Amino acid sequence: MKKQYLTLLFLCAAALAGAQQIKGDHSHAGNPYYSTTDTKHLHVSNAEWKKILPPALYAVAREQSTEEPFTGQYWNSEAKGTYYCAVCGNKLFRSTAKFASTCGWPSFFEAVRKDAVIYRADNSVGMERTEVICARCDSHLGHIFDDGPPPTHKRFCMNSVSLEFAPDRTE
């Protein structure tokens, strides 16, 4: 009995210790591709993503929809931590690169590393823009503009639904 209790206690402790405190509206239980450590490029069809992702995330990430301004959970957040792709867990931005913008979406002046995102010309909706895509899963994150603060003068204007946040640990 004592051995079973210790085994149960160990499993619970391991689960709690291994669980990263990612905050978002998404559960990753049914997403076998989600990892905050793997950077290998994924080759997953939209049909497969549609089975896995919540509808709002699928619409933005895979169909290039846009959430309404000032409605996403991160647009005015000042919490310290790291932002990940909500689709695949790819590390994208640090809160130290986030700045207050009046656009209504979370804005960053740089990605966490140069190969975290890729860029694609977007001439939809009668505008010339540059789309920002997750380099791991090819999901739409938002757009980048040249009106950000120093040092880069870039504004990564991201959809909150495409992001997940892990607060810095205070130990």
GROMACS .gro file of N, CA and C in nm:
model
  513
    1MET      N    1   0.083  -0.119   0.000
    1MET     CA    2   0.000   0.000   0.000
    1MET      C    3   0.088   0.125   0.000
    2LYS      N    4   0.194   0.124   0.081
    2LYS     CA    5   0.282   0.240   0.090
    2LYS      C    6   0.350   0.263  -0.046
    3LYS      N    7   0.389   0.155  -0.113
    3LYS     CA    8   0.454   0.166  -0.243
    3LYS      C    9   0.357   0.226  -0.346
    4GLN      N   10   0.230   0.185  -0.345
    4GLN     CA   11   0.131   0.239  -0.438
    4GLN      C   12   0.108   0.388  -0.411
    5TYR      N   13   0.103   0.425  -0.283
    5TYR     CA   14   0.084   0.564  -0.245
    5TYR      C   15   0.201   0.648  -0.293
    6LEU      N   16   0.323   0.600  -0.273
    6LEU     CA   17   0.442   0.674  -0.317
    6LEU      C   18   0.446   0.685  -0.469
    7THR      N   19   0.406   0.579  -0.537
    7THR     CA   20   0.403   0.583  -0.684
    7THR      C   21   0.303   0.688  -0.731
    8LEU      N   22   0.186   0.689  -0.671
    8LEU     CA   23   0.084   0.787  -0.705
    8LEU      C   24   0.133   0.929  -0.676
    9LEU      N   25   0.194   0.947  -0.561
    9LEU     CA   26   0.248   1.077  -0.522
    9LEU      C   27   0.355   1.122  -0.621
   10PHE      N   28   0.443   1.030  -0.660
   10PHE     CA   29   0.548   1.061  -0.756
   10PHE      C   30   0.489   1.102  -0.891
   11LEU      N   31   0.388   1.028  -0.939
   11LEU     CA   32   0.326   1.060  -1.067
   11LEU      C   33   0.258   1.196  -1.066
   12CYS      N   34   0.192   1.227  -0.958
   12CYS     CA   35   0.127   1.359  -0.946
   12CYS      C   36   0.231   1.470  -0.943
   13ALA      N   37   0.336   1.452  -0.867
   13ALA     CA   38   0.443   1.552  -0.859
   13ALA      C   39   0.511   1.571  -0.994
   14ALA      N   40   0.535   1.462  -1.064
   14ALA     CA   41   0.599   1.470  -1.195
   14ALA      C   42   0.509   1.543  -1.294
   15ALA      N   43   0.381   1.515  -1.289
   15ALA     CA   44   0.288   1.583  -1.379
   15ALA      C   45   0.285   1.732  -1.352
   16LEU      N   46   0.282   1.770  -1.226
   16LEU     CA   47   0.281   1.912  -1.191
   16LEU      C   48   0.412   1.979  -1.226
   17ALA      N   49   0.521   1.914  -1.201
   17ALA     CA   50   0.652   1.974  -1.230
   17ALA      C   51   0.675   1.987  -1.379
   18GLY      N   52   0.627   1.890  -1.456
   18GLY     CA   53   0.649   1.892  -1.600
   18GLY      C   54   0.552   1.981  -1.675
   19ALA      N   55   0.442   2.013  -1.614
   19ALA     CA   56   0.343   2.096  -1.682
   19ALA      C   57   0.389   2.240  -1.682
   20GLN      N   58   0.403   2.295  -1.801
   20GLN     CA   59   0.441   2.434  -1.812
   20GLN      C   60   0.317   2.518  -1.791
   21GLN      N   61   0.333   2.630  -1.726
   21GLN     CA   62   0.219   2.714  -1.697
   21GLN      C   63   0.186   2.802  -1.817
   22ILE      N   64   0.136   2.741  -1.920
   22ILE     CA   65   0.096   2.813  -2.040
   22ILE      C   66  -0.047   2.861  -2.018
   23LYS      N   67  -0.067   2.988  -2.041
   23LYS     CA   68  -0.200   3.044  -2.024
   23LYS      C   69  -0.260   3.072  -2.159
   24GLY      N   70  -0.380   3.024  -2.180
   24GLY     CA   71  -0.449   3.045  -2.307
   24GLY      C   72  -0.582   2.973  -2.302
   25ASP      N   73  -0.655   2.985  -2.410
   25ASP     CA   74  -0.786   2.922  -2.417
   25ASP      C   75  -0.781   2.785  -2.482
   26HIS      N   76  -0.661   2.730  -2.499
   26HIS     CA   77  -0.644   2.609  -2.577
   26HIS      C   78  -0.598   2.493  -2.489
   27SER      N   79  -0.655   2.377  -2.515
   27SER     CA   80  -0.608   2.256  -2.451
   27SER      C   81  -0.523   2.182  -2.552
   28HIS      N   82  -0.413   2.127  -2.508
   28HIS     CA   83  -0.324   2.058  -2.599
   28HIS      C   84  -0.334   1.906  -2.587
   29ALA      N   85  -0.432   1.859  -2.513
   29ALA     CA   86  -0.447   1.715  -2.492
   29ALA      C   87  -0.465   1.642  -2.624
   30GLY      N   88  -0.537   1.701  -2.719
   30GLY     CA   89  -0.560   1.635  -2.847
   30GLY      C   90  -0.467   1.680  -2.958
   31ASN      N   91  -0.363   1.753  -2.923
   31ASN     CA   92  -0.270   1.804  -3.023
   31ASN      C   93  -0.134   1.736  -3.008
   32PRO      N   94  -0.108   1.632  -3.086
   32PRO     CA   95   0.019   1.559  -3.074
   32PRO      C   96   0.140   1.638  -3.126
   33TYR      N   97   0.116   1.752  -3.190
   33TYR     CA   98   0.225   1.831  -3.249
   33TYR      C   99   0.273   1.943  -3.157
   34TYR      N  100   0.201   1.968  -3.049
   34TYR     CA  101   0.234   2.081  -2.961
   34TYR      C  102   0.356   2.050  -2.874
   35SER      N  103   0.457   2.137  -2.883
   35SER     CA  104   0.577   2.122  -2.800
   35SER      C  105   0.643   2.259  -2.785
   36THR      N  106   0.678   2.295  -2.665
   36THR     CA  107   0.747   2.422  -2.642
   36THR      C  108   0.899   2.408  -2.654
   37THR      N  109   0.946   2.289  -2.687
   37THR     CA  110   1.091   2.268  -2.700
   37THR      C  111   1.133   2.222  -2.839
   38ASP      N  112   1.046   2.156  -2.912
   38ASP     CA  113   1.080   2.105  -3.045
   38ASP      C  114   1.072   2.219  -3.146
   39THR      N  115   1.174   2.235  -3.230
   39THR     CA  116   1.172   2.338  -3.333
   39THR      C  117   1.169   2.279  -3.474
   40LYS      N  118   1.156   2.148  -3.485
   40LYS     CA  119   1.152   2.082  -3.615
   40LYS      C  120   1.025   2.125  -3.690
   41HIS      N  121   1.043   2.159  -3.818
   41HIS     CA  122   0.930   2.204  -3.899
   41HIS      C  123   0.827   2.093  -3.914
   42LEU      N  124   0.701   2.131  -3.901
   42LEU     CA  125   0.590   2.036  -3.911
   42LEU      C  126   0.529   2.038  -4.051
   43HIS      N  127   0.484   1.924  -4.095
   43HIS     CA  128   0.414   1.911  -4.222
   43HIS      C  129   0.278   1.847  -4.191
   44VAL      N  130   0.182   1.932  -4.158
   44VAL     CA  131   0.049   1.886  -4.117
   44VAL      C  132  -0.053   1.954  -4.210
   45SER      N  133  -0.145   1.877  -4.261
   45SER     CA  134  -0.245   1.932  -4.353
   45SER      C  135  -0.347   2.018  -4.278
   46ASN      N  136  -0.411   2.109  -4.349
   46ASN     CA  137  -0.517   2.188  -4.288
   46ASN      C  138  -0.632   2.099  -4.242
   47ALA      N  139  -0.657   1.991  -4.314
   47ALA     CA  140  -0.763   1.898  -4.273
   47ALA      C  141  -0.732   1.839  -4.136
   48GLU      N  142  -0.605   1.805  -4.112
   48GLU     CA  143  -0.564   1.752  -3.981
   48GLU      C  144  -0.573   1.860  -3.874
   49TRP      N  145  -0.524   1.981  -3.905
   49TRP     CA  146  -0.532   2.091  -3.807
   49TRP      C  147  -0.678   2.119  -3.771
   50LYS      N  148  -0.767   2.112  -3.867
   50LYS     CA  149  -0.908   2.141  -3.841
   50LYS      C  150  -0.968   2.044  -3.739
   51LYS      N  151  -0.920   1.920  -3.740
   51LYS     CA  152  -0.966   1.820  -3.642
   51LYS      C  153  -0.913   1.851  -3.502
   52ILE      N  154  -0.798   1.917  -3.493
   52ILE     CA  155  -0.727   1.936  -3.367
   52ILE      C  156  -0.755   2.070  -3.299
   53LEU      N  157  -0.761   2.176  -3.378
   53LEU     CA  158  -0.766   2.312  -3.323
   53LEU      C  159  -0.908   2.359  -3.294
   54PRO      N  160  -0.923   2.444  -3.191
   54PRO     CA  161  -1.053   2.508  -3.168
   54PRO      C  162  -1.089   2.596  -3.288
   55PRO      N  163  -1.217   2.613  -3.318
   55PRO     CA  164  -1.258   2.687  -3.438
   55PRO      C  165  -1.200   2.828  -3.451
   56ALA      N  166  -1.197   2.906  -3.343
   56ALA     CA  167  -1.145   3.043  -3.351
   56ALA      C  168  -0.996   3.044  -3.385
   57LEU      N  169  -0.921   2.952  -3.326
   57LEU     CA  170  -0.778   2.943  -3.355
   57LEU      C  171  -0.756   2.895  -3.498
   58TYR      N  172  -0.833   2.796  -3.542
   58TYR     CA  173  -0.820   2.747  -3.678
   58TYR      C  174  -0.847   2.860  -3.779
   59ALA      N  175  -0.951   2.938  -3.756
   59ALA     CA  176  -0.988   3.046  -3.848
   59ALA      C  177  -0.873   3.146  -3.866
   60VAL      N  178  -0.809   3.184  -3.756
   60VAL     CA  179  -0.698   3.281  -3.765
   60VAL      C  180  -0.572   3.214  -3.815
   61ALA      N  181  -0.534   3.103  -3.755
   61ALA     CA  182  -0.405   3.040  -3.784
   61ALA      C  183  -0.398   2.976  -3.922
   62ARG      N  184  -0.505   2.916  -3.967
   62ARG     CA  185  -0.499   2.841  -4.093
   62ARG      C  186  -0.574   2.909  -4.208
   63GLU      N  187  -0.669   2.999  -4.175
   63GLU     CA  188  -0.746   3.067  -4.280
   63GLU      C  189  -0.716   3.216  -4.286
   64GLN      N  190  -0.616   3.263  -4.212
   64GLN     CA  191  -0.571   3.402  -4.210
   64GLN      C  192  -0.681   3.501  -4.172
   65SER      N  193  -0.771   3.459  -4.085
   65SER     CA  194  -0.871   3.549  -4.031
   65SER      C  195  -0.801   3.642  -3.931
   66THR      N  196  -0.873   3.741  -3.883
   66THR     CA  197  -0.817   3.834  -3.784
   66THR      C  198  -0.918   3.854  -3.674
   67GLU      N  199  -0.870   3.848  -3.549
   67GLU     CA  200  -0.962   3.875  -3.438
   67GLU      C  201  -0.989   4.026  -3.432
   68GLU      N  202  -1.099   4.062  -3.374
   68GLU     CA  203  -1.135   4.204  -3.361
   68GLU      C  204  -1.034   4.274  -3.270
   69PRO      N  205  -1.000   4.401  -3.302
   69PRO     CA  206  -0.906   4.474  -3.216
   69PRO      C  207  -0.964   4.495  -3.076
   70PHE      N  208  -0.874   4.501  -2.979
   70PHE     CA  209  -0.907   4.527  -2.838
   70PHE      C  210  -0.992   4.416  -2.774
   71THR      N  211  -0.994   4.297  -2.835
   71THR     CA  212  -1.073   4.187  -2.779
   71THR      C  213  -0.986   4.070  -2.732
   72GLY      N  214  -0.865   4.058  -2.783
   72GLY     CA  215  -0.778   3.946  -2.746
   72GLY      C  216  -0.725   3.960  -2.605
   73GLN      N  217  -0.693   3.847  -2.544
   73GLN     CA  218  -0.652   3.849  -2.404
   73GLN      C  219  -0.515   3.909  -2.379
   74TYR      N  220  -0.432   3.928  -2.481
   74TYR     CA  221  -0.296   3.978  -2.458
   74TYR      C  222  -0.271   4.119  -2.509
   75TRP      N  223  -0.368   4.184  -2.570
   75TRP     CA  224  -0.341   4.313  -2.634
   75TRP      C  225  -0.287   4.417  -2.536
   76ASN      N  226  -0.331   4.416  -2.413
   76ASN     CA  227  -0.281   4.515  -2.317
   76ASN      C  228  -0.213   4.450  -2.196
   77SER      N  229  -0.172   4.327  -2.209
   77SER     CA  230  -0.107   4.257  -2.099
   77SER      C  231   0.034   4.312  -2.075
   78GLU      N  232   0.069   4.325  -1.948
   78GLU     CA  233   0.203   4.369  -1.911
   78GLU      C  234   0.277   4.261  -1.833
   79ALA      N  235   0.224   4.140  -1.832
   79ALA     CA  236   0.285   4.030  -1.759
   79ALA      C  237   0.421   3.994  -1.820
   80LYS      N  238   0.512   3.950  -1.736
   80LYS     CA  239   0.646   3.912  -1.780
   80LYS      C  240   0.649   3.763  -1.810
   81GLY      N  241   0.703   3.730  -1.929
   81GLY     CA  242   0.710   3.589  -1.967
   81GLY      C  243   0.738   3.571  -2.114
   82THR      N  244   0.695   3.455  -2.165
   82THR     CA  245   0.723   3.416  -2.302
   82THR      C  246   0.593   3.383  -2.375
   83TYR      N  247   0.587   3.424  -2.501
   83TYR     CA  248   0.472   3.396  -2.587
   83TYR      C  249   0.509   3.285  -2.686
   84TYR      N  250   0.421   3.187  -2.697
   84TYR     CA  251   0.440   3.071  -2.784
   84TYR      C  252   0.329   3.067  -2.888
   85CYS      N  253   0.354   2.995  -2.997
   85CYS     CA  254   0.251   2.971  -3.097
   85CYS      C  255   0.144   2.882  -3.033
   86ALA      N  256   0.019   2.924  -3.041
   86ALA     CA  257  -0.090   2.847  -2.981
   86ALA      C  258  -0.119   2.719  -3.058
   87VAL      N  259  -0.073   2.710  -3.180
   87VAL     CA  260  -0.095   2.591  -3.261
   87VAL      C  261   0.006   2.482  -3.231
   88CYS      N  262   0.137   2.519  -3.228
   88CYS     CA  263   0.241   2.416  -3.218
   88CYS      C  264   0.334   2.431  -3.099
   89GLY      N  265   0.329   2.543  -3.026
   89GLY     CA  266   0.415   2.563  -2.909
   89GLY      C  267   0.549   2.627  -2.940
   90ASN      N  268   0.573   2.668  -3.064
   90ASN     CA  269   0.700   2.732  -3.100
   90ASN      C  270   0.719   2.862  -3.021
   91LYS      N  271   0.838   2.879  -2.965
   91LYS     CA  272   0.869   3.000  -2.888
   91LYS      C  273   0.881   3.117  -2.985
   92LEU      N  274   0.803   3.225  -2.961
   92LEU     CA  275   0.796   3.336  -3.055
   92LEU      C  276   0.848   3.469  -3.003
   93PHE      N  277   0.797   3.513  -2.887
   93PHE     CA  278   0.828   3.647  -2.836
   93PHE      C  279   0.849   3.645  -2.686
   94ARG      N  280   0.930   3.739  -2.638
   94ARG     CA  281   0.944   3.764  -2.494
   94ARG      C  282   0.867   3.891  -2.460
   95SER      N  283   0.819   3.898  -2.339
   95SER     CA  284   0.746   4.017  -2.295
   95SER      C  285   0.835   4.141  -2.295
   96THR      N  286   0.966   4.122  -2.286
   96THR     CA  287   1.058   4.236  -2.289
   96THR      C  288   1.058   4.305  -2.426
   97ALA      N  289   1.007   4.237  -2.530
   97ALA     CA  290   0.998   4.296  -2.663
   97ALA      C  291   0.856   4.346  -2.692
   98LYS      N  292   0.767   4.336  -2.594
   98LYS     CA  293   0.628   4.379  -2.612
   98LYS      C  294   0.618   4.527  -2.576
   99PHE      N  295   0.537   4.599  -2.649
   99PHE     CA  296   0.519   4.741  -2.618
   99PHE      C  297   0.373   4.780  -2.633
  100ALA      N  298   0.337   4.889  -2.565
  100ALA     CA  299   0.200   4.939  -2.571
  100ALA      C  300   0.177   5.001  -2.708
  101SER      N  301   0.078   4.953  -2.778
  101SER     CA  302   0.044   5.004  -2.909
  101SER      C  303  -0.104   5.035  -2.909
  102THR      N  304  -0.142   5.131  -2.988
  102THR     CA  305  -0.283   5.170  -2.993
  102THR      C  306  -0.360   5.094  -3.099
  103CYS      N  307  -0.300   4.989  -3.156
  103CYS     CA  308  -0.364   4.916  -3.265
  103CYS      C  309  -0.470   4.816  -3.216
  104GLY      N  310  -0.465   4.775  -3.090
  104GLY     CA  311  -0.564   4.681  -3.037
  104GLY      C  312  -0.523   4.536  -3.040
  105TRP      N  313  -0.401   4.508  -3.084
  105TRP     CA  314  -0.347   4.372  -3.085
  105TRP      C  315  -0.214   4.372  -3.012
  106PRO      N  316  -0.171   4.259  -2.956
  106PRO     CA  317  -0.040   4.255  -2.892
  106PRO      C  318   0.069   4.290  -2.993
  107SER      N  319   0.160   4.378  -2.952
  107SER     CA  320   0.264   4.425  -3.043
  107SER      C  321   0.402   4.404  -2.983
  108PHE      N  322   0.494   4.358  -3.067
  108PHE     CA  323   0.631   4.329  -3.027
  108PHE      C  324   0.726   4.395  -3.126
  109PHE      N  325   0.848   4.430  -3.080
  109PHE     CA  326   0.943   4.490  -3.174
  109PHE      C  327   1.042   4.389  -3.229
  110GLU      N  328   1.045   4.267  -3.174
  110GLU     CA  329   1.131   4.163  -3.231
  110GLU      C  330   1.085   4.025  -3.184
  111ALA      N  331   1.116   3.926  -3.266
  111ALA     CA  332   1.088   3.786  -3.230
  111ALA      C  333   1.201   3.737  -3.140
  112VAL      N  334   1.179   3.629  -3.071
  112VAL     CA  335   1.276   3.575  -2.975
  112VAL      C  336   1.404   3.526  -3.045
  113ARG      N  337   1.391   3.482  -3.170
  113ARG     CA  338   1.507   3.445  -3.252
  113ARG      C  339   1.469   3.463  -3.398
  114LYS      N  340   1.567   3.486  -3.482
  114LYS     CA  341   1.540   3.516  -3.623
  114LYS      C  342   1.464   3.406  -3.696
  115ASP      N  343   1.487   3.281  -3.659
  115ASP     CA  344   1.419   3.172  -3.729
  115ASP      C  345   1.289   3.126  -3.661
  116ALA      N  346   1.236   3.207  -3.571
  116ALA     CA  347   1.110   3.172  -3.505
  116ALA      C  348   0.990   3.197  -3.596
  117VAL      N  349   1.002   3.297  -3.683
  117VAL     CA  350   0.893   3.333  -3.773
  117VAL      C  351   0.946   3.348  -3.915
  118ILE      N  352   0.854   3.342  -4.009
  118ILE     CA  353   0.888   3.369  -4.148
  118ILE      C  354   0.791   3.476  -4.200
  119TYR      N  355   0.826   3.537  -4.311
  119TYR     CA  356   0.749   3.648  -4.365
  119TYR      C  357   0.701   3.617  -4.506
  120ARG      N  358   0.581   3.665  -4.537
  120ARG     CA  359   0.525   3.643  -4.669
  120ARG      C  360   0.446   3.768  -4.710
  121ALA      N  361   0.462   3.808  -4.836
  121ALA     CA  362   0.386   3.922  -4.887
  121ALA      C  363   0.237   3.891  -4.878
  122ASP      N  364   0.159   3.989  -4.835
  122ASP     CA  365   0.014   3.973  -4.822
  122ASP      C  366  -0.052   4.095  -4.887
  123ASN      N  367  -0.114   4.073  -5.000
  123ASN     CA  368  -0.181   4.181  -5.071
  123ASN      C  369  -0.332   4.167  -5.064
  124SER      N  370  -0.380   4.097  -4.962
  124SER     CA  371  -0.525   4.079  -4.946
  124SER      C  372  -0.588   4.208  -4.894
  125VAL      N  373  -0.716   4.213  -4.897
  125VAL     CA  374  -0.798   4.326  -4.850
  125VAL      C  375  -0.750   4.461  -4.903
  126GLY      N  376  -0.695   4.462  -5.024
  126GLY     CA  377  -0.655   4.586  -5.088
  126GLY      C  378  -0.539   4.659  -5.023
  127MET      N  379  -0.457   4.588  -4.947
  127MET     CA  380  -0.343   4.650  -4.878
  127MET      C  381  -0.217   4.571  -4.909
  128GLU      N  382  -0.103   4.641  -4.906
  128GLU     CA  383   0.027   4.574  -4.915
  128GLU      C  384   0.080   4.560  -4.773
  129ARG      N  385   0.089   4.435  -4.727
  129ARG     CA  386   0.137   4.409  -4.592
  129ARG      C  387   0.233   4.291  -4.597
  130THR      N  388   0.297   4.267  -4.482
  130THR     CA  389   0.383   4.150  -4.469
  130THR      C  390   0.325   4.062  -4.359
  131GLU      N  391   0.288   3.941  -4.398
  131GLU     CA  392   0.231   3.846  -4.303
  131GLU      C  393   0.342   3.782  -4.221
  132VAL      N  394   0.315   3.757  -4.094
  132VAL     CA  395   0.408   3.687  -4.005
  132VAL      C  396   0.351   3.548  -3.980
  133ILE      N  397   0.433   3.447  -4.005
  133ILE     CA  398   0.392   3.307  -3.996
  133ILE      C  399   0.484   3.233  -3.901
  134CYS      N  400   0.430   3.142  -3.823
  134CYS     CA  401   0.512   3.057  -3.737
  134CYS      C  402   0.602   2.971  -3.824
  135ALA      N  403   0.731   2.974  -3.797
  135ALA     CA  404   0.827   2.899  -3.878
  135ALA      C  405   0.817   2.749  -3.855
  136ARG      N  406   0.757   2.706  -3.746
  136ARG     CA  407   0.747   2.562  -3.719
  136ARG      C  408   0.624   2.500  -3.785
  137CYS      N  409   0.509   2.568  -3.779
  137CYS     CA  410   0.385   2.505  -3.827
  137CYS      C  411   0.318   2.581  -3.941
  138ASP      N  412   0.377   2.691  -3.985
  138ASP     CA  413   0.323   2.771  -4.096
  138ASP      C  414   0.187   2.832  -4.065
  139SER      N  415   0.159   2.859  -3.940
  139SER     CA  416   0.032   2.921  -3.904
  139SER      C  417   0.043   3.074  -3.906
  140HIS      N  418  -0.065   3.137  -3.947
  140HIS     CA  419  -0.075   3.283  -3.949
  140HIS      C  420  -0.076   3.336  -3.806
  141LEU      N  421   0.011   3.432  -3.781
  141LEU     CA  422   0.018   3.496  -3.649
  141LEU      C  423  -0.034   3.639  -3.653
  142GLY      N  424  -0.004   3.710  -3.762
  142GLY     CA  425  -0.043   3.850  -3.775
  142GLY      C  426   0.038   3.913  -3.887
  143HIS      N  427   0.073   4.042  -3.869
  143HIS     CA  428   0.148   4.116  -3.970
  143HIS      C  429   0.258   4.198  -3.903
  144ILE      N  430   0.356   4.240  -3.982
  144ILE     CA  431   0.464   4.324  -3.933
  144ILE      C  432   0.463   4.456  -4.010
  145PHE      N  433   0.486   4.565  -3.936
  145PHE     CA  434   0.486   4.699  -3.994
  145PHE      C  435   0.613   4.772  -3.953
  146ASP      N  436   0.646   4.878  -4.025
  146ASP     CA  437   0.769   4.955  -4.000
  146ASP      C  438   0.745   5.077  -3.911
  147ASP      N  439   0.649   5.071  -3.820
  147ASP     CA  440   0.619   5.186  -3.735
  147ASP      C  441   0.636   5.155  -3.586
  148GLY      N  442   0.725   5.062  -3.555
  148GLY     CA  443   0.748   5.024  -3.415
  148GLY      C  444   0.856   5.109  -3.349
  149PRO      N  445   0.881   5.083  -3.223
  149PRO     CA  446   0.981   5.160  -3.148
  149PRO      C  447   1.124   5.111  -3.174
  150PRO      N  448   1.223   5.189  -3.131
  150PRO     CA  449   1.362   5.141  -3.137
  150PRO      C  450   1.374   5.016  -3.049
  151PRO      N  451   1.465   4.928  -3.071
  151PRO     CA  452   1.577   4.944  -3.163
  151PRO      C  453   1.548   4.897  -3.306
  152THR      N  454   1.437   4.828  -3.330
  152THR     CA  455   1.413   4.769  -3.462
  152THR      C  456   1.320   4.854  -3.550
  153HIS      N  457   1.239   4.937  -3.486
  153HIS     CA  458   1.136   5.017  -3.555
  153HIS      C  459   1.035   4.928  -3.626
  154LYS      N  460   1.019   4.806  -3.577
  154LYS     CA  461   0.922   4.711  -3.630
  154LYS      C  462   0.808   4.695  -3.531
  155ARG      N  463   0.688   4.666  -3.584
  155ARG     CA  464   0.573   4.634  -3.500
  155ARG      C  465   0.514   4.503  -3.548
  156PHE      N  466   0.541   4.397  -3.472
  156PHE     CA  467   0.479   4.267  -3.497
  156PHE      C  468   0.340   4.277  -3.435
  157CYS      N  469   0.240   4.290  -3.517
  157CYS     CA  470   0.101   4.306  -3.472
  157CYS      C  471   0.036   4.167  -3.478
  158MET      N  472   0.024   4.102  -3.363
  158MET     CA  473  -0.015   3.961  -3.357
  158MET      C  474  -0.159   3.943  -3.308
  159ASN      N  475  -0.220   3.835  -3.349
  159ASN     CA  476  -0.352   3.797  -3.298
  159ASN      C  477  -0.334   3.724  -3.166
  160SER      N  478  -0.404   3.767  -3.062
  160SER     CA  479  -0.393   3.700  -2.932
  160SER      C  480  -0.428   3.553  -2.940
  161VAL      N  481  -0.528   3.518  -3.020
  161VAL     CA  482  -0.573   3.379  -3.028
  161VAL      C  483  -0.462   3.288  -3.082
  162SER      N  484  -0.368   3.344  -3.157
  162SER     CA  485  -0.257   3.266  -3.212
  162SER      C  486  -0.142   3.251  -3.114
  163LEU      N  487  -0.153   3.314  -2.997
  163LEU     CA  488  -0.046   3.312  -2.898
  163LEU      C  489  -0.089   3.244  -2.770
  164GLU      N  490   0.009   3.188  -2.701
  164GLU     CA  491  -0.011   3.141  -2.565
  164GLU      C  492   0.101   3.198  -2.482
  165PHE      N  493   0.077   3.220  -2.356
  165PHE     CA  494   0.170   3.290  -2.269
  165PHE      C  495   0.210   3.202  -2.151
  166ALA      N  496   0.339   3.200  -2.123
  166ALA     CA  497   0.391   3.133  -2.004
  166ALA      C  498   0.461   3.239  -1.919
  167PRO      N  499   0.409   3.264  -1.799
  167PRO     CA  500   0.472   3.367  -1.714
  167PRO      C  501   0.610   3.322  -1.666
  168ASP      N  502   0.696   3.421  -1.645
  168ASP     CA  503   0.827   3.391  -1.588
  168ASP      C  504   0.807   3.333  -1.449
  169ARG      N  505   0.892   3.238  -1.415
  169ARG     CA  506   0.884   3.180  -1.280
  169ARG      C  507   0.954   3.271  -1.182
  170THR      N  508   0.890   3.291  -1.069
  170THR     CA  509   0.950   3.371  -0.963
  170THR      C  510   0.988   3.277  -0.850
  171GLU      N  511   1.117   3.259  -0.836
  171GLU     CA  512   1.164   3.163  -0.736
  171GLU      C  513   1.251   3.230  -0.634
   0.00000   0.00000   0.00000
